[in-house]
Amino acid sequence: MSESLVNVILPLPLDRAYTYRVPPELDVQVGSRVSVPFSGRILGGVVVEEGVPRPESGKLADVRKVLDEGAPALTGELLDLSRWVSEYYACSWGEAARAALPPEGSTRTQLFATLVDDADASGLRGIRQQAVIAYLTTHGSTPVADVVSATGAGHATVRGLEEKGFLRVTEEESLPDEVSAGSGTIGVDRFHPTQRSAAEALAAALADKKYRSFLLHGVTGSGKTEVYIDALQRTIDQGRSGVVLVPEIALTPQTVRRFRRHFGAAVAVLHSRLSAGARFDTWRRIRRGDYRVVIGPRSAVFAPVKDLGLIVVDEEHESSYKQFEPAPRYNARDVAVVRASMNDAVCVLGSATPSLESFQNAKAGKYTLLSMPDRVPLQGGGSAKLPRVQIIDLLAARSPDRPDSVLSVPLQNAITRRLEKGEQIILLQNRRGFSPVLSCDTCGKSPECPDCSVSLTWHKPRNQLRCHYCGRSFRTPSECRECGTGHLEPVGAGTQRVEDDLGDLFPEARVLRMDLDTTGRKDAHDDILNAFGEGNADILVGTQMVAKGLDFERVTLVGVVDADAGLLFPDFRADERTFQLLTQVAGRAGRSDLAGEVIFQTRNPRHPVILHAKRHDYLAFASETLATREFLKYPPFVRAIRVEFRGPDEPGVRLLAERFANMFGRVPSPLELIGPAPAFVARVRKSWRYLALLKAPRSLSGARTRQVIEHVVASLGRVQKGYRINIDVDPMGML
Ligand code: ADP
Ligand code: ZN
């Protein structure tokens, strides 16, 4: 038999495949993951072609191992999709394939612990044993490894409980009763009219089995999730599968639970906080065809489902759909549309505040717009209205007896009223820590991170200064290091400061804080949200985490401590982000028959973004902002490409950026170059950053745009060691 040769792509920025020999004892197919030697290292790659002819010159190395057991890791469909990703997002095919590959893990079967229903655990005295029981009570069937790491109990404790008959340990996850399929949903016959027309439009498209994309623009609480469930059920009934993307699993437990309740064991949840082994196991079972619906964050857009019929992208405007590091720097929302089109599938992008890109695509007829402008009418016949929003001018409304409080008198009064009625409150302050800056009362200087060009944030509980870019932390000095005499005074407010003020003003209120600092532990999100949902707290204070899809009936007041926080960034998306955040957080109030109220505190009470958000007027916001974007030639009217130059010293990075600009000037192309200029945060983790923005006309294809950029980069020759040029197509921002 003649020798067998294959082409393999590697997860490096090399834009070609390499040929290897396959030893006869290995079973290799297109899509198989293999390990191969490459310039002195062993790398994991993917086979993209079999039976290739021997190249003219050079010695060929052997494929060392096949890493898959059974079917190849990547199906032909996912290979094609990753190839598209590499072309559009300007990275190598091997880098793009990395996003579609299963999580690192082994096929060792996982052991799951499940509580035995009628076991009476009240007599157990061991703290560890109780912790395990409590954990399984709230979490249901869980991998033993996760139980052990979450509770601090040993494997012996788990085994002991199994021997005593309190729990079962099995190789497969067993589903608790509450997730049996087919319950807990509204059902089409009870859909209200706009919900019904949206559902019918999707049903018709699914019945056609041809590609179509929809933008489902529905205000918060309009019943979008029910529409997704209906469309998914139809997909399953056709014998096809669906994928649901959510911005972050940990922040949307309520939504995930609703899908679980309806589809039961047919749903796989790709939870990024599961152990690698557990994620791999889920991936393997998806590949095997065990599930009909997959829910997950952005990477789930590559889930290896069979017969894809529907992809839903919930909260499609969310920036977490965009991957920054490493390449591929893809936006899962846009990949979802492409994947649907490659599979004759339907794609639904849903949001109360669609991204301007998607909205423009709907206006241009690329997507079909479905609108649900009203909240779902209430059971009792009343109508859940969008909450009334009041704007408080911070410069006019300082608290006279407490001029230093971050809560204005009207907000304080509103909190008092809600506390008296036993209702709940959400306060948004989109900044963690106590105060973002400490400033010397004598010389005015602020302590900065030695590795990043940003002020350090004061974290009061441990009296630390922390860098929110690189994570380094320092003891807070007792006097200013610059002048040696002055005192450092806090300037501005973070979530800890809001929590502190609440403690002073409402000592009897029970306050929970949710931000990156309180949610480091696995399940911390869930614990905080459960505690709040069960009424064990009156006020939830947090960063943008509290603005996401939370649905708590007793929340009647939402306060935004500083509505201006996001407006000041030098970024073309600053307005859009602020509008989305304000609208989304406002949507948390008044979701039941208790009327809701929202207060925005601002220093810019006449700012159009704040006024549009006050009126819940997405359409006015969108048309105004799109007009500005068109005039200034920003996305979605051009394709933006952010070019980042990085390196260990400022002059070197500047030189690299300037050489790029010069070279660009010499290559005739329809692209326009803005910059380069030092980044807003010019140094992160000791690495200097310059940025340039390229604007490509929409009429220029992605492939052609990429060619121009690659030509310029290639003409620069070899970039010095330690320096890098990162290309980000459709960047989320310019920071
Ligand atoms: P969204 O996803 O747009 O925020 P949801 O799908 O969460 O909206 O719906 C909001 C609430 O209204 C949920 O509690 C949901 O169960 C309920 N709901 C949705 N559609 C209907 C309907 N047709 N009749 C009654 N309740 C509904
Ligand atoms: Zn730093």
Short mmCIF file of C-alpha atoms in Angstrom, two decimals, residues 72-435:
data_model
loop_
_atom_site.label_atom_id
_atom_site.label_comp_id
_atom_site.label_asym_id
_atom_site.label_seq_id
_atom_site.Cartn_x
_atom_site.Cartn_y
_atom_site.Cartn_z
CA PRO A 72 -13.35 12.74 14.69
CA ALA A 73 -13.61 15.83 16.92
CA LEU A 74 -14.69 18.16 14.14
CA THR A 75 -17.45 17.40 11.71
CA GLY A 76 -17.17 18.61 8.13
CA GLU A 77 -19.69 21.29 8.98
CA LEU A 78 -17.60 22.65 11.84
CA LEU A 79 -14.44 22.53 9.74
CA ASP A 80 -16.19 24.68 7.12
CA LEU A 81 -17.47 27.04 9.79
CA SER A 82 -14.04 27.43 11.37
CA ARG A 83 -12.60 28.12 7.95
CA TRP A 84 -15.12 30.90 7.47
CA VAL A 85 -14.22 32.25 10.93
CA SER A 86 -10.54 32.30 10.01
CA GLU A 87 -11.22 34.20 6.81
CA TYR A 88 -13.56 36.74 8.29
CA TYR A 89 -11.72 37.36 11.54
CA ALA A 90 -8.27 37.32 9.93
CA CYS A 91 -6.61 34.51 11.82
CA SER A 92 -5.27 31.13 10.78
CA TRP A 93 -7.59 28.21 10.20
CA GLY A 94 -5.82 26.33 12.99
CA GLU A 95 -6.46 29.18 15.43
CA ALA A 96 -10.11 29.33 14.41
CA ALA A 97 -10.52 25.57 14.79
CA ARG A 98 -9.29 25.90 18.37
CA ALA A 99 -12.57 27.64 19.25
CA ALA A 100 -14.57 24.73 17.85
CA LEU A 101 -12.56 21.97 19.50
CA PRO A 102 -13.79 20.24 22.64
CA PRO A 103 -12.58 21.53 26.00
CA GLU A 104 -9.36 19.89 27.09
CA GLY A 105 -10.32 16.85 29.06
CA SER A 106 -10.34 13.15 29.07
CA THR A 107 -13.04 10.65 28.35
CA ARG A 108 -12.67 9.16 31.78
CA THR A 109 -16.26 8.80 32.84
CA GLN A 110 -17.30 11.23 35.46
CA LEU A 111 -18.94 10.20 38.65
CA PHE A 112 -22.08 12.05 39.67
CA ALA A 113 -23.56 12.25 43.16
CA THR A 114 -27.34 12.43 43.49
CA LEU A 115 -29.37 12.67 46.69
CA VAL A 116 -31.64 9.79 47.48
CA ASP A 117 -35.07 11.38 47.66
CA ASP A 118 -36.52 10.09 50.88
CA ALA A 119 -33.32 9.96 52.90
CA ASP A 120 -33.69 11.75 56.21
CA ALA A 121 -30.48 13.65 56.75
CA SER A 122 -31.58 15.48 59.87
CA GLY A 123 -29.64 13.12 62.14
CA LEU A 124 -26.29 13.70 60.42
CA ARG A 125 -23.86 15.47 62.67
CA GLY A 126 -20.71 15.87 60.62
CA ILE A 127 -20.33 19.39 59.25
CA ARG A 128 -18.75 18.06 56.06
CA GLN A 129 -21.54 15.56 55.59
CA GLN A 130 -24.14 18.26 56.10
CA ALA A 131 -22.36 20.50 53.63
CA VAL A 132 -22.46 17.78 50.97
CA ILE A 133 -26.17 17.14 51.59
CA ALA A 134 -26.96 20.86 51.53
CA TYR A 135 -25.02 21.31 48.32
CA LEU A 136 -26.77 18.48 46.54
CA THR A 137 -30.13 19.69 47.79
CA THR A 138 -29.65 23.02 46.06
CA HIS A 139 -27.71 21.84 43.01
CA GLY A 140 -29.21 18.49 42.16
CA SER A 141 -27.08 15.81 40.53
CA THR A 142 -23.47 17.07 40.43
CA PRO A 143 -20.08 15.65 39.45
CA VAL A 144 -18.41 14.28 42.58
CA ALA A 145 -15.29 16.30 41.81
CA ASP A 146 -17.34 19.50 41.89
CA VAL A 147 -19.07 18.55 45.13
CA VAL A 148 -15.71 17.93 46.73
CA SER A 149 -14.21 21.20 45.59
CA ALA A 150 -17.29 23.25 46.48
CA THR A 151 -17.82 21.87 49.99
CA GLY A 152 -14.28 21.11 51.07
CA ALA A 153 -15.40 17.59 51.98
CA GLY A 154 -13.22 14.66 50.98
CA HIS A 155 -14.07 11.82 48.63
CA ALA A 156 -14.28 9.67 51.77
CA THR A 157 -17.18 11.76 53.06
CA VAL A 158 -19.05 11.26 49.79
CA ARG A 159 -18.38 7.52 49.89
CA GLY A 160 -19.49 7.40 53.52
CA LEU A 161 -22.78 9.07 52.65
CA GLU A 162 -23.26 6.66 49.80
CA GLU A 163 -22.71 3.70 52.11
CA LYS A 164 -25.25 5.08 54.56
CA GLY A 165 -27.75 5.38 51.72
CA PHE A 166 -28.05 9.17 51.62
CA LEU A 167 -26.84 9.53 48.08
CA ARG A 168 -26.11 7.55 44.96
CA VAL A 169 -22.93 7.76 42.94
CA THR A 170 -23.40 6.94 39.26
CA GLU A 171 -21.50 7.36 36.02
CA GLU A 172 -24.22 9.40 34.37
CA GLU A 173 -25.98 12.41 35.65
CA SER A 174 -29.41 11.53 36.92
CA LEU A 175 -32.03 14.16 36.51
CA PRO A 176 -34.08 15.28 39.46
CA ASP A 177 -37.85 15.18 39.07
CA GLU A 178 -38.36 18.88 38.57
CA VAL A 179 -36.62 18.74 35.21
CA SER A 180 -38.91 16.20 33.65
CA ALA A 181 -39.86 17.53 30.26
CA GLY A 182 -42.91 19.28 29.00
CA SER A 183 -44.08 21.42 31.86
CA GLY A 184 -43.93 24.96 33.10
CA THR A 185 -44.43 26.82 29.85
CA ILE A 186 -47.17 29.05 28.61
CA GLY A 187 -48.14 27.22 25.43
CA VAL A 188 -49.02 28.86 22.15
CA ASP A 189 -52.73 28.96 22.83
CA ARG A 190 -52.05 31.42 25.62
CA PHE A 191 -49.66 33.63 23.68
CA HIS A 192 -50.68 37.24 23.45
CA PRO A 193 -51.05 38.66 19.92
CA THR A 194 -47.54 39.98 19.20
CA GLN A 195 -46.01 36.91 20.82
CA ARG A 196 -48.18 34.74 18.64
CA SER A 197 -47.22 36.49 15.42
CA ALA A 198 -43.53 36.21 16.28
CA ALA A 199 -43.92 32.52 17.08
CA GLU A 200 -45.86 31.93 13.88
CA ALA A 201 -43.25 33.65 11.74
CA LEU A 202 -40.56 31.42 13.25
CA ALA A 203 -42.73 28.32 12.85
CA ALA A 204 -43.23 29.09 9.17
CA ALA A 205 -39.51 29.58 8.59
CA LEU A 206 -38.71 26.34 10.40
CA ALA A 207 -41.27 24.48 8.34
CA ASP A 208 -39.55 25.76 5.19
CA LYS A 209 -36.21 24.29 6.27
CA LYS A 210 -34.39 27.13 4.58
CA TYR A 211 -32.00 29.63 6.08
CA ARG A 212 -33.50 32.75 7.56
CA SER A 213 -32.47 35.16 10.32
CA PHE A 214 -34.80 37.10 12.56
CA LEU A 215 -34.28 39.96 14.93
CA LEU A 216 -36.72 39.60 17.81
CA HIS A 217 -36.95 43.03 19.36
CA GLY A 218 -39.02 42.63 22.49
CA VAL A 219 -39.01 44.83 25.57
CA THR A 220 -37.94 43.26 28.87
CA GLY A 221 -40.72 40.96 30.04
CA SER A 222 -42.46 40.79 26.65
CA GLY A 223 -42.25 37.00 26.60
CA LYS A 224 -39.26 36.38 24.32
CA THR A 225 -38.11 33.32 26.24
CA GLU A 226 -41.47 31.64 25.68
CA VAL A 227 -41.15 32.32 21.96
CA TYR A 228 -37.70 30.69 21.92
CA ILE A 229 -39.07 27.65 23.72
CA ASP A 230 -41.90 27.32 21.24
CA ALA A 231 -39.51 27.50 18.27
CA LEU A 232 -37.15 24.99 19.88
CA GLN A 233 -39.99 22.57 20.48
CA ARG A 234 -40.94 22.78 16.81
CA THR A 235 -37.31 22.18 15.83
CA ILE A 236 -37.22 19.05 17.97
CA ASP A 237 -40.52 17.89 16.55
CA GLN A 238 -38.92 18.07 13.11
CA GLY A 239 -36.16 15.79 14.33
CA ARG A 240 -33.61 18.58 14.31
CA SER A 241 -31.58 20.20 17.12
CA GLY A 242 -31.27 23.70 18.52
CA VAL A 243 -28.57 25.80 20.12
CA VAL A 244 -29.32 28.62 22.55
CA LEU A 245 -26.62 31.14 23.29
CA VAL A 246 -26.84 33.13 26.52
CA PRO A 247 -24.37 35.83 27.56
CA GLU A 248 -23.21 34.10 30.72
CA ILE A 249 -24.68 31.00 32.29
CA ALA A 250 -23.92 32.06 35.85
CA LEU A 251 -25.84 35.30 35.41
CA THR A 252 -28.91 33.78 33.82
CA PRO A 253 -29.82 30.83 36.06
CA GLN A 254 -33.52 31.64 35.83
CA THR A 255 -33.55 31.48 32.04
CA VAL A 256 -31.57 28.24 31.98
CA ARG A 257 -33.94 26.70 34.50
CA ARG A 258 -36.91 27.50 32.26
CA PHE A 259 -35.36 25.67 29.32
CA ARG A 260 -34.50 22.78 31.60
CA ARG A 261 -38.00 22.62 32.95
CA HIS A 262 -39.44 22.43 29.47
CA PHE A 263 -36.97 20.15 27.73
CA GLY A 264 -35.74 18.09 30.67
CA ALA A 265 -33.06 15.58 29.80
CA ALA A 266 -32.94 16.74 26.18
CA VAL A 267 -31.00 19.86 27.26
CA ALA A 268 -27.25 20.06 27.68
CA VAL A 269 -25.86 23.07 29.49
CA LEU A 270 -22.29 23.96 28.61
CA HIS A 271 -21.38 25.72 31.80
CA SER A 272 -17.97 27.37 31.75
CA ARG A 273 -17.60 26.87 35.49
CA LEU A 274 -17.86 23.12 35.27
CA SER A 275 -14.62 21.24 35.54
CA ALA A 276 -12.85 20.57 32.24
CA GLY A 277 -13.70 16.89 32.59
CA ALA A 278 -17.38 17.58 33.01
CA ARG A 279 -17.44 19.96 30.06
CA PHE A 280 -15.64 17.48 27.89
CA ASP A 281 -18.08 14.81 28.90
CA THR A 282 -21.03 17.00 27.93
CA TRP A 283 -19.36 17.85 24.64
CA ARG A 284 -18.82 14.18 23.89
CA ARG A 285 -22.45 13.39 24.58
CA ILE A 286 -23.61 16.26 22.37
CA ARG A 287 -21.42 14.87 19.60
CA ARG A 288 -22.94 11.45 20.15
CA GLY A 289 -26.41 12.91 19.69
CA ASP A 290 -27.68 12.52 23.26
CA TYR A 291 -29.22 16.00 23.41
CA ARG A 292 -31.56 18.00 21.24
CA VAL A 293 -30.96 21.41 22.77
CA VAL A 294 -27.63 22.90 23.83
CA ILE A 295 -27.46 26.02 25.98
CA GLY A 296 -24.20 27.79 26.54
CA PRO A 297 -22.08 30.91 26.30
CA ARG A 298 -20.39 32.07 23.09
CA SER A 299 -18.32 28.93 22.53
CA ALA A 300 -21.55 26.91 22.32
CA VAL A 301 -22.06 28.36 18.85
CA PHE A 302 -19.62 25.60 17.83
CA ALA A 303 -21.47 22.85 19.72
CA PRO A 304 -21.28 19.65 17.64
CA VAL A 305 -25.04 19.08 17.43
CA LYS A 306 -26.53 16.95 14.69
CA ASP A 307 -29.06 18.32 12.19
CA LEU A 308 -28.98 21.87 13.34
CA GLY A 309 -32.35 23.54 12.79
CA LEU A 310 -32.35 26.60 15.02
CA ILE A 311 -29.90 28.90 16.78
CA VAL A 312 -31.20 31.38 19.32
CA VAL A 313 -28.95 34.21 20.50
CA ASP A 314 -30.51 35.69 23.60
CA GLU A 315 -29.51 39.27 24.53
CA GLU A 316 -27.73 39.42 21.20
CA HIS A 317 -26.28 42.87 21.94
CA GLU A 318 -24.12 41.58 24.81
CA SER A 319 -20.41 42.21 24.49
CA SER A 320 -19.60 38.84 26.06
CA TYR A 321 -20.40 37.24 22.70
CA LYS A 322 -17.18 38.72 21.40
CA GLN A 323 -13.93 36.92 22.13
CA PHE A 324 -10.90 39.18 22.62
CA GLU A 325 -8.05 36.88 23.48
CA PRO A 326 -6.77 34.68 22.02
CA ALA A 327 -7.63 34.54 18.31
CA PRO A 328 -10.13 33.84 16.81
CA ARG A 329 -11.59 37.20 17.88
CA TYR A 330 -15.06 36.18 16.80
CA ASN A 331 -18.51 37.42 17.65
CA ALA A 332 -20.66 34.38 18.38
CA ARG A 333 -23.79 36.25 17.29
CA ASP A 334 -22.46 36.73 13.79
CA VAL A 335 -21.00 33.23 13.65
CA ALA A 336 -24.47 31.98 14.62
CA VAL A 337 -25.99 33.66 11.58
CA VAL A 338 -23.36 32.16 9.30
CA ARG A 339 -23.69 28.71 10.82
CA ALA A 340 -27.45 28.83 10.38
CA SER A 341 -27.02 29.82 6.74
CA MET A 342 -24.65 26.91 6.15
CA ASN A 343 -27.23 24.48 7.56
CA ASP A 344 -30.56 25.67 6.14
CA ALA A 345 -31.37 26.60 9.69
CA VAL A 346 -33.18 29.50 11.32
CA CYS A 347 -31.37 32.03 13.47
CA VAL A 348 -33.16 34.20 16.03
CA LEU A 349 -31.39 37.16 17.59
CA GLY A 350 -33.34 38.46 20.55
CA SER A 351 -32.96 41.59 22.64
CA ALA A 352 -34.80 44.46 24.26
CA THR A 353 -31.97 46.69 23.06
CA PRO A 354 -30.62 45.23 19.82
CA SER A 355 -27.10 46.07 18.76
CA LEU A 356 -27.08 48.76 16.10
CA GLU A 357 -25.44 46.24 13.74
CA SER A 358 -28.34 43.84 13.99
CA PHE A 359 -30.92 46.59 13.88
CA GLN A 360 -29.37 48.00 10.72
CA ASN A 361 -29.31 44.49 9.21
CA ALA A 362 -33.01 44.23 9.95
CA LYS A 363 -33.65 47.62 8.36
CA ALA A 364 -31.69 46.54 5.31
CA GLY A 365 -33.79 43.39 5.02
CA LYS A 366 -31.03 40.90 5.86
CA TYR A 367 -32.95 39.89 8.97
CA THR A 368 -36.70 39.86 9.46
CA LEU A 369 -37.72 42.17 12.27
CA LEU A 370 -40.23 40.83 14.81
CA SER A 371 -41.38 43.35 17.41
CA MET A 372 -42.93 42.76 20.79
CA PRO A 373 -43.33 46.29 22.16
CA ASP A 374 -45.37 45.47 25.28
CA ARG A 375 -44.91 43.53 28.43
CA VAL A 376 -46.94 40.35 28.85
CA PRO A 377 -50.35 41.15 30.34
CA LEU A 378 -50.75 39.92 33.91
CA GLN A 379 -52.71 36.87 35.03
CA GLY A 380 -55.24 39.02 36.88
CA GLY A 381 -55.96 40.97 33.70
CA GLY A 382 -53.89 43.99 34.73
CA SER A 383 -51.02 45.09 32.52
CA ALA A 384 -47.41 44.94 33.57
CA LYS A 385 -46.20 48.29 32.38
CA LEU A 386 -42.66 49.30 31.81
CA PRO A 387 -41.63 51.14 34.96
CA ARG A 388 -41.73 54.90 35.28
CA VAL A 389 -38.25 56.38 35.23
CA GLN A 390 -37.32 59.50 37.14
CA ILE A 391 -34.14 61.46 36.45
CA ILE A 392 -32.39 63.01 39.43
CA ASP A 393 -29.97 65.82 38.68
CA LEU A 394 -27.13 65.07 41.07
CA LEU A 395 -25.82 68.60 41.01
CA ALA A 396 -29.18 69.89 42.28
CA ALA A 397 -30.20 67.09 44.61
CA ARG A 398 -27.42 66.46 47.12
CA SER A 399 -28.52 65.23 50.50
CA PRO A 400 -28.34 68.34 52.79
CA ASP A 401 -27.57 66.44 56.00
CA ARG A 402 -25.26 63.98 54.28
CA PRO A 403 -23.69 65.90 51.39
CA ASP A 404 -21.13 63.16 50.89
CA SER A 405 -23.61 60.33 50.37
CA VAL A 406 -23.76 58.77 46.90
CA LEU A 407 -27.52 58.43 47.32
CA SER A 408 -29.55 61.56 46.63
CA VAL A 409 -32.49 62.50 48.85
CA PRO A 410 -35.13 61.34 46.34
CA LEU A 411 -33.39 57.96 45.97
CA GLN A 412 -33.09 57.64 49.76
CA ASN A 413 -36.79 58.42 50.13
CA ALA A 414 -37.74 55.91 47.49
CA ILE A 415 -35.65 53.26 49.24
CA THR A 416 -37.36 54.06 52.56
CA ARG A 417 -40.80 53.68 51.00
CA ARG A 418 -39.98 50.32 49.42
CA LEU A 419 -38.38 48.99 52.59
CA GLU A 420 -41.51 49.97 54.55
CA LYS A 421 -43.65 47.96 52.16
CA GLY A 422 -41.35 44.96 52.35
CA GLU A 423 -40.49 45.21 48.63
CA GLN A 424 -37.06 44.75 47.09
CA ILE A 425 -34.54 47.11 45.53
CA ILE A 426 -31.75 46.75 42.99
CA LEU A 427 -29.00 49.39 42.90
CA LEU A 428 -26.58 49.53 39.98
CA GLN A 429 -23.15 51.05 40.34
CA ASN A 430 -21.07 49.82 37.47
CA ARG A 431 -17.77 49.94 39.27
CA ARG A 432 -16.44 47.67 41.93
CA GLY A 433 -14.26 48.52 44.91
CA PHE A 434 -14.85 51.40 47.29
CA SER A 435 -13.52 54.28 45.28
#
